[in-house]
Amino acid sequence: MSEHATQLSVVLVDEFFGELTSRVFGTLAFHGRLPFPGLVYHTQLSPIGIRHSLSLLIQQQLVLWYDAENTGQALYEADVPNSYALARSGKYLKLVQGGLGDTASEILSNYIALGHTRVEDLTRTYFPSSDERGPLHEIITVAHHPHADSAQSVRLNGSKHEGAHTVDSLRSTISDLHKAGLLCAVHESHFRPAADNINEAEQAVPRDGQIKSKREEQATWELAVLNKLEDWKYGSNKDALGRMQTGTKRAFDGRDNQPVGKKRKLTHSQPSGVNGTGSDSYHTEAGKLDDDLVLRVNHEKFVILMRNQQLAALVEESISSTTKKVFAVILHLAGSQLRKCKNDLSIIDDGQDDEIYLSSLPQVSTDELKNSIQGLPDLSDALGYAEPSKIKPNLLEHPKKVKRRRDSREVGTDEALVEGSASSDESDEGSDDSKSDIAGIDHDSDSTNGDADYSSKPRNHKTPDTTPDTTPKVKDPQSPLHSLRQHLLLLTEHPHRFLIPIPRQSAVPEKWAIPYRSLSNTLLNQALLSITTSRFGPLAGRLLRILGANNTNDSNPYPKLDEKMLVLLSLIPQKPMRTLLHSMHRAGHIELQELPKDGNQRRPGTTLFFWFFDPDRMRKRVLEETYKAMTNLIRRARVEREGVRAVVEKSERTDVVGREEEFLGEEELSAMREWREKEERILGEVGRLDDLVAVLRDF
């Protein structure tokens, strides 16, 4: 990780867990993997304090450890990418609260505070078997509300819990979170670094010596290693993704009666891990979660939800709010088929509409979508509709066709004047023709992009009464299915191409696929363009669009343009354009290549300067600046809090909470209001920067 990302992670750990823990985490982040004696040497702290900090960081999975030979000399390593998720804890709670309710949000907040815990331990915290509360309840209460008073019946999150009235409802909510993928099972590989997990998987997977070709044997073994890593990471195979078991799994009886293509798992081959059970033994016969199951927050699933929010906002901005609701349902249905935001199959080109590419995308059928939009308002109200008899085709004629017809008339008139052979009768007929064309009597049969055939039908031609009416009948616009398909077609035909229709086959329902990669690139390009425009003005945005629009050649992904070509394309004078180009180049938004004409002598007069746009370079540059800005904002909030520290600590006392006007004076209340406003503005800006980080890094 970069320096600014590491500094941001250290500041987040300091903000959530204190200075002692942040010093241990920062030492591991900046020095790399260290044993315990090396950690004591670099931090100059007591071994007891370091052990307490390590236990907390390992519980939160912010520090990974590995002991290869089980000698007791473990090596510790900071997990910097996972520590960034601390900045998104509030968004996680808001997403769950909007989707699953307040009870699910409260349960998730406890999992965020604890890192990971057993289902039975969390259940006992809500419903203790005796009046004596265990240590887990104290940890949760202190983590969320340090000054909670047990005499006021204050439970988790420092408020009276009213959602989980029974044990069954509590476990049902936990099961819903696990079913949605927001909570995942904990495995021992989650506490090891990625390189050590690969080594363990390579040792656990045997090589098949029966394959003759070494290349096939190597490919088969590498695929088995990847499958082993996937099983460890997600706790189940790909076929069981996002599904809840309603009964115990049938044990393998030794007979080869499994369906073809289904991955078979043996009972003795399952790693015990932290849970003590196999990855598919999460539920009992009644369909409930196992009490010994250890769960944690699944950050990758929340990234998918954040991407769904931004894509839905893009649809609302591009089309309409009603179409946004339809697309949000599509994203929700497709999200259940995804494990992570960036799939391995995303390397396939989006422009290839072949069977391989379409099969790699999550697909949603029209029937499934129709059953999921029952609660949405009437979709037909957001679509314009007119009777076919009221539509005037001449008003819908393409301007290119009108221009071609007008030019052809002018050419004919000039020729007639030059030759002088046009009689009065012919001129009258020509004028009649022109009048009829202007009136819209003569219509073209094809109106696609103005490239239609201008051959007209006889004007006095009338269809006999015996001819059957072959005009296609328009479907009822009030039909829910028809309105739904109209919104789907809007999403398909939009320039952003939000949906891809799957070719229909026999006995296969109509399906739609979401091209996540192209949509993520659209969000990225819009974010980069917005940043450039806000910093350097609209002319700089025009230059960036010109340089980015030419990025179409696969062999040369970054075409280069000189100043003369940019002047012609952008219509900007050379002097102001040159100033903009140098300013954008210093900021890292565009790149410059020098091509000397006279070999190694780089004289300005004989050197060609080509400008080009590299989105990946700009993305990395802006990402580092965003990390730095978030770090400065969090530090600024800490400085502002120190100025009113006494008032804040007084307001957080248990006897003052809810009675501030009675115990605080006018000056203290004014200082508290001013601090709350500053904190809200600072944290709101941090949240907006986090949205930008998600677009630049995660999507």
PDB file of C-alpha atoms in Angstrom, residues 85-252:
ATOM      1  CA  ALA A  85     -13.344  -0.375   6.148  1.00  0.00           C
ATOM      2  CA  LEU A  86     -13.488   1.413   9.515  1.00  0.00           C
ATOM      3  CA  ALA A  87     -14.314   4.618   7.636  1.00  0.00           C
ATOM      4  CA  ARG A  88     -17.409   2.925   6.136  1.00  0.00           C
ATOM      5  CA  SER A  89     -18.982   1.546   9.302  1.00  0.00           C
ATOM      6  CA  GLY A  90     -21.661   4.253   9.297  1.00  0.00           C
ATOM      7  CA  LYS A  91     -22.572   3.515   5.684  1.00  0.00           C
ATOM      8  CA  TYR A  92     -22.843  -0.174   6.483  1.00  0.00           C
ATOM      9  CA  LEU A  93     -25.375   0.529   9.227  1.00  0.00           C
ATOM     10  CA  LYS A  94     -27.377   2.869   7.004  1.00  0.00           C
ATOM     11  CA  LEU A  95     -27.536   0.335   4.172  1.00  0.00           C
ATOM     12  CA  VAL A  96     -28.716  -2.439   6.480  1.00  0.00           C
ATOM     13  CA  GLN A  97     -31.196  -0.182   8.237  1.00  0.00           C
ATOM     14  CA  GLY A  98     -32.799   0.758   4.926  1.00  0.00           C
ATOM     15  CA  GLY A  99     -32.939  -2.844   3.706  1.00  0.00           C
ATOM     16  CA  LEU A 100     -33.510  -5.065   6.736  1.00  0.00           C
ATOM     17  CA  GLY A 101     -34.622  -2.716   9.513  1.00  0.00           C
ATOM     18  CA  ASP A 102     -33.357  -1.286  12.785  1.00  0.00           C
ATOM     19  CA  THR A 103     -32.840  -4.659  14.481  1.00  0.00           C
ATOM     20  CA  ALA A 104     -30.521  -5.879  11.718  1.00  0.00           C
ATOM     21  CA  SER A 105     -28.625  -2.584  11.843  1.00  0.00           C
ATOM     22  CA  GLU A 106     -28.142  -2.946  15.593  1.00  0.00           C
ATOM     23  CA  ILE A 107     -26.913  -6.526  15.281  1.00  0.00           C
ATOM     24  CA  LEU A 108     -24.494  -5.482  12.552  1.00  0.00           C
ATOM     25  CA  SER A 109     -23.145  -2.690  14.747  1.00  0.00           C
ATOM     26  CA  ASN A 110     -22.271  -5.271  17.386  1.00  0.00           C
ATOM     27  CA  TYR A 111     -20.443  -7.413  14.840  1.00  0.00           C
ATOM     28  CA  ILE A 112     -18.508  -4.312  13.760  1.00  0.00           C
ATOM     29  CA  ALA A 113     -17.570  -3.607  17.380  1.00  0.00           C
ATOM     30  CA  LEU A 114     -16.598  -7.206  18.146  1.00  0.00           C
ATOM     31  CA  GLY A 115     -14.913  -8.143  14.873  1.00  0.00           C
ATOM     32  CA  HIS A 116     -16.294 -11.685  14.978  1.00  0.00           C
ATOM     33  CA  THR A 117     -18.274 -13.733  17.478  1.00  0.00           C
ATOM     34  CA  ARG A 118     -20.374 -16.882  17.806  1.00  0.00           C
ATOM     35  CA  VAL A 119     -24.125 -16.836  17.233  1.00  0.00           C
ATOM     36  CA  GLU A 120     -24.740 -18.303  20.681  1.00  0.00           C
ATOM     37  CA  ASP A 121     -22.593 -15.670  22.424  1.00  0.00           C
ATOM     38  CA  LEU A 122     -24.416 -12.817  20.732  1.00  0.00           C
ATOM     39  CA  THR A 123     -27.780 -14.389  21.544  1.00  0.00           C
ATOM     40  CA  ARG A 124     -26.880 -14.701  25.222  1.00  0.00           C
ATOM     41  CA  THR A 125     -25.935 -11.039  25.244  1.00  0.00           C
ATOM     42  CA  TYR A 126     -29.480 -10.079  24.306  1.00  0.00           C
ATOM     43  CA  PHE A 127     -31.185 -12.793  26.363  1.00  0.00           C
ATOM     44  CA  PRO A 128     -28.948 -13.848  29.280  1.00  0.00           C
ATOM     45  CA  SER A 129     -29.884 -17.088  31.010  1.00  0.00           C
ATOM     46  CA  SER A 130     -29.409 -15.458  34.412  1.00  0.00           C
ATOM     47  CA  ASP A 131     -29.334 -11.975  35.897  1.00  0.00           C
ATOM     48  CA  GLU A 132     -25.559 -12.011  35.663  1.00  0.00           C
ATOM     49  CA  ARG A 133     -24.341 -10.641  32.347  1.00  0.00           C
ATOM     50  CA  GLY A 134     -21.248 -12.059  30.793  1.00  0.00           C
ATOM     51  CA  PRO A 135     -18.130 -10.235  29.668  1.00  0.00           C
ATOM     52  CA  LEU A 136     -19.316 -10.092  26.062  1.00  0.00           C
ATOM     53  CA  HIS A 137     -22.228  -7.850  27.028  1.00  0.00           C
ATOM     54  CA  GLU A 138     -19.862  -5.493  28.801  1.00  0.00           C
ATOM     55  CA  ILE A 139     -17.603  -5.336  25.750  1.00  0.00           C
ATOM     56  CA  ILE A 140     -20.511  -4.494  23.436  1.00  0.00           C
ATOM     57  CA  THR A 141     -22.010  -1.913  25.777  1.00  0.00           C
ATOM     58  CA  VAL A 142     -18.715  -0.122  26.394  1.00  0.00           C
ATOM     59  CA  ALA A 143     -17.792  -0.229  22.706  1.00  0.00           C
ATOM     60  CA  HIS A 144     -20.967   1.579  21.636  1.00  0.00           C
ATOM     61  CA  HIS A 145     -21.867   3.622  24.707  1.00  0.00           C
ATOM     62  CA  PRO A 146     -19.050   3.922  27.249  1.00  0.00           C
ATOM     63  CA  HIS A 147     -21.293   5.544  29.850  1.00  0.00           C
ATOM     64  CA  ALA A 148     -24.294   3.195  29.634  1.00  0.00           C
ATOM     65  CA  ASP A 149     -26.187   2.697  32.880  1.00  0.00           C
ATOM     66  CA  SER A 150     -27.437  -0.812  33.596  1.00  0.00           C
ATOM     67  CA  ALA A 151     -30.073   0.591  35.951  1.00  0.00           C
ATOM     68  CA  GLN A 152     -31.831   2.155  32.966  1.00  0.00           C
ATOM     69  CA  SER A 153     -32.101  -1.221  31.166  1.00  0.00           C
ATOM     70  CA  VAL A 154     -29.730   0.042  28.502  1.00  0.00           C
ATOM     71  CA  ARG A 155     -28.590  -2.744  26.202  1.00  0.00           C
ATOM     72  CA  LEU A 156     -26.701  -2.863  22.948  1.00  0.00           C
ATOM     73  CA  ASN A 157     -25.820   0.411  21.235  1.00  0.00           C
ATOM     74  CA  GLY A 158     -26.634   2.319  24.420  1.00  0.00           C
ATOM     75  CA  SER A 159     -30.392   2.260  23.814  1.00  0.00           C
ATOM     76  CA  LYS A 160     -33.293   0.092  24.874  1.00  0.00           C
ATOM     77  CA  HIS A 161     -33.567  -2.758  22.428  1.00  0.00           C
ATOM     78  CA  GLU A 162     -37.099  -3.108  21.117  1.00  0.00           C
ATOM     79  CA  GLY A 163     -36.564  -5.112  17.912  1.00  0.00           C
ATOM     80  CA  ALA A 164     -35.610  -8.621  19.050  1.00  0.00           C
ATOM     81  CA  HIS A 165     -38.461  -9.571  21.343  1.00  0.00           C
ATOM     82  CA  THR A 166     -37.657 -13.283  21.283  1.00  0.00           C
ATOM     83  CA  VAL A 167     -34.665 -15.487  20.710  1.00  0.00           C
ATOM     84  CA  ASP A 168     -36.212 -16.818  17.511  1.00  0.00           C
ATOM     85  CA  SER A 169     -36.669 -13.341  16.037  1.00  0.00           C
ATOM     86  CA  LEU A 170     -33.084 -12.437  16.938  1.00  0.00           C
ATOM     87  CA  ARG A 171     -31.695 -15.566  15.309  1.00  0.00           C
ATOM     88  CA  SER A 172     -33.961 -15.031  12.315  1.00  0.00           C
ATOM     89  CA  THR A 173     -32.478 -11.561  11.828  1.00  0.00           C
ATOM     90  CA  ILE A 174     -28.943 -12.941  12.068  1.00  0.00           C
ATOM     91  CA  SER A 175     -29.932 -15.618   9.559  1.00  0.00           C
ATOM     92  CA  ASP A 176     -31.273 -12.941   7.199  1.00  0.00           C
ATOM     93  CA  LEU A 177     -27.977 -11.059   7.389  1.00  0.00           C
ATOM     94  CA  HIS A 178     -26.086 -14.268   6.658  1.00  0.00           C
ATOM     95  CA  LYS A 179     -28.430 -15.148   3.816  1.00  0.00           C
ATOM     96  CA  ALA A 180     -27.943 -11.720   2.237  1.00  0.00           C
ATOM     97  CA  GLY A 181     -24.180 -12.225   2.402  1.00  0.00           C
ATOM     98  CA  LEU A 182     -23.632  -9.291   4.756  1.00  0.00           C
ATOM     99  CA  LEU A 183     -22.267 -11.700   7.385  1.00  0.00           C
ATOM    100  CA  CYS A 184     -19.948 -14.534   6.418  1.00  0.00           C
ATOM    101  CA  ALA A 185     -18.470 -17.497   8.257  1.00  0.00           C
ATOM    102  CA  VAL A 186     -15.008 -17.124   9.751  1.00  0.00           C
ATOM    103  CA  HIS A 187     -12.257 -19.503   8.701  1.00  0.00           C
ATOM    104  CA  GLU A 188      -8.742 -19.798  10.042  1.00  0.00           C
ATOM    105  CA  SER A 189      -7.398 -18.606   6.688  1.00  0.00           C
ATOM    106  CA  HIS A 190      -8.957 -15.194   7.363  1.00  0.00           C
ATOM    107  CA  PHE A 191      -6.267 -14.609   9.999  1.00  0.00           C
ATOM    108  CA  ARG A 192      -3.354 -15.498   7.704  1.00  0.00           C
ATOM    109  CA  PRO A 193      -1.690 -13.288   5.078  1.00  0.00           C
ATOM    110  CA  ALA A 194      -2.536 -13.977   1.441  1.00  0.00           C
ATOM    111  CA  ALA A 195       0.915 -15.356   0.595  1.00  0.00           C
ATOM    112  CA  ASP A 196       0.754 -17.840   3.470  1.00  0.00           C
ATOM    113  CA  ASN A 197      -2.729 -18.925   2.436  1.00  0.00           C
ATOM    114  CA  ILE A 198      -1.421 -19.706  -1.034  1.00  0.00           C
ATOM    115  CA  ASN A 199       1.396 -21.791   0.435  1.00  0.00           C
ATOM    116  CA  GLU A 200      -1.043 -23.691   2.662  1.00  0.00           C
ATOM    117  CA  ALA A 201      -3.403 -24.318  -0.257  1.00  0.00           C
ATOM    118  CA  GLU A 202      -0.571 -25.597  -2.449  1.00  0.00           C
ATOM    119  CA  GLN A 203       0.444 -28.029   0.271  1.00  0.00           C
ATOM    120  CA  ALA A 204      -3.154 -29.145   0.865  1.00  0.00           C
ATOM    121  CA  VAL A 205      -3.952 -29.859  -2.804  1.00  0.00           C
ATOM    122  CA  PRO A 206      -2.213 -32.980  -4.163  1.00  0.00           C
ATOM    123  CA  ARG A 207      -1.064 -33.283  -7.735  1.00  0.00           C
ATOM    124  CA  ASP A 208      -2.767 -35.766 -10.031  1.00  0.00           C
ATOM    125  CA  GLY A 209      -0.065 -37.993 -11.455  1.00  0.00           C
ATOM    126  CA  GLN A 210      -2.452 -39.776 -13.824  1.00  0.00           C
ATOM    127  CA  ILE A 211      -2.500 -36.903 -16.311  1.00  0.00           C
ATOM    128  CA  LYS A 212       0.093 -37.500 -19.015  1.00  0.00           C
ATOM    129  CA  SER A 213       0.597 -33.921 -20.161  1.00  0.00           C
ATOM    130  CA  LYS A 214       2.548 -31.767 -17.706  1.00  0.00           C
ATOM    131  CA  ARG A 215       0.803 -28.648 -18.956  1.00  0.00           C
ATOM    132  CA  GLU A 216      -2.645 -30.099 -18.267  1.00  0.00           C
ATOM    133  CA  GLU A 217      -1.500 -31.366 -14.887  1.00  0.00           C
ATOM    134  CA  GLN A 218      -0.170 -27.916 -13.945  1.00  0.00           C
ATOM    135  CA  ALA A 219      -3.379 -26.188 -15.112  1.00  0.00           C
ATOM    136  CA  THR A 220      -5.565 -28.659 -13.212  1.00  0.00           C
ATOM    137  CA  TRP A 221      -3.520 -28.274 -10.057  1.00  0.00           C
ATOM    138  CA  GLU A 222      -3.581 -24.451 -10.226  1.00  0.00           C
ATOM    139  CA  LEU A 223      -7.352 -24.509 -10.680  1.00  0.00           C
ATOM    140  CA  ALA A 224      -7.698 -26.805  -7.658  1.00  0.00           C
ATOM    141  CA  VAL A 225      -5.573 -24.410  -5.590  1.00  0.00           C
ATOM    142  CA  LEU A 226      -7.786 -21.490  -6.586  1.00  0.00           C
ATOM    143  CA  ASN A 227     -10.904 -23.469  -5.667  1.00  0.00           C
ATOM    144  CA  LYS A 228      -9.384 -24.306  -2.301  1.00  0.00           C
ATOM    145  CA  LEU A 229      -8.672 -20.627  -1.641  1.00  0.00           C
ATOM    146  CA  GLU A 230     -12.224 -19.722  -2.643  1.00  0.00           C
ATOM    147  CA  ASP A 231     -13.640 -22.345  -0.287  1.00  0.00           C
ATOM    148  CA  TRP A 232     -11.538 -21.016   2.564  1.00  0.00           C
ATOM    149  CA  LYS A 233     -12.415 -17.400   1.878  1.00  0.00           C
ATOM    150  CA  TYR A 234     -16.172 -17.743   1.450  1.00  0.00           C
ATOM    151  CA  GLY A 235     -16.790 -20.892   3.462  1.00  0.00           C
ATOM    152  CA  SER A 236     -18.677 -22.677   0.679  1.00  0.00           C
ATOM    153  CA  ASN A 237     -18.382 -23.643  -2.956  1.00  0.00           C
ATOM    154  CA  LYS A 238     -19.693 -21.564  -5.828  1.00  0.00           C
ATOM    155  CA  ASP A 239     -22.911 -23.557  -6.169  1.00  0.00           C
ATOM    156  CA  ALA A 240     -23.968 -22.707  -2.611  1.00  0.00           C
ATOM    157  CA  LEU A 241     -23.391 -18.961  -2.919  1.00  0.00           C
ATOM    158  CA  GLY A 242     -26.155 -16.840  -1.417  1.00  0.00           C
ATOM    159  CA  ARG A 243     -28.372 -19.810  -0.549  1.00  0.00           C
ATOM    160  CA  MET A 244     -29.658 -20.958   2.816  1.00  0.00           C
ATOM    161  CA  GLN A 245     -29.749 -24.642   3.631  1.00  0.00           C
ATOM    162  CA  THR A 246     -33.081 -25.930   4.925  1.00  0.00           C
ATOM    163  CA  GLY A 247     -31.747 -29.259   6.116  1.00  0.00           C
ATOM    164  CA  THR A 248     -28.631 -31.219   6.855  1.00  0.00           C
ATOM    165  CA  LYS A 249     -26.392 -32.094   3.957  1.00  0.00           C
ATOM    166  CA  ARG A 250     -26.547 -35.701   2.849  1.00  0.00           C
ATOM    167  CA  ALA A 251     -23.265 -37.444   3.539  1.00  0.00           C
ATOM    168  CA  PHE A 252     -21.396 -39.007   0.662  1.00  0.00           C
TER     169      PHE A 252
END
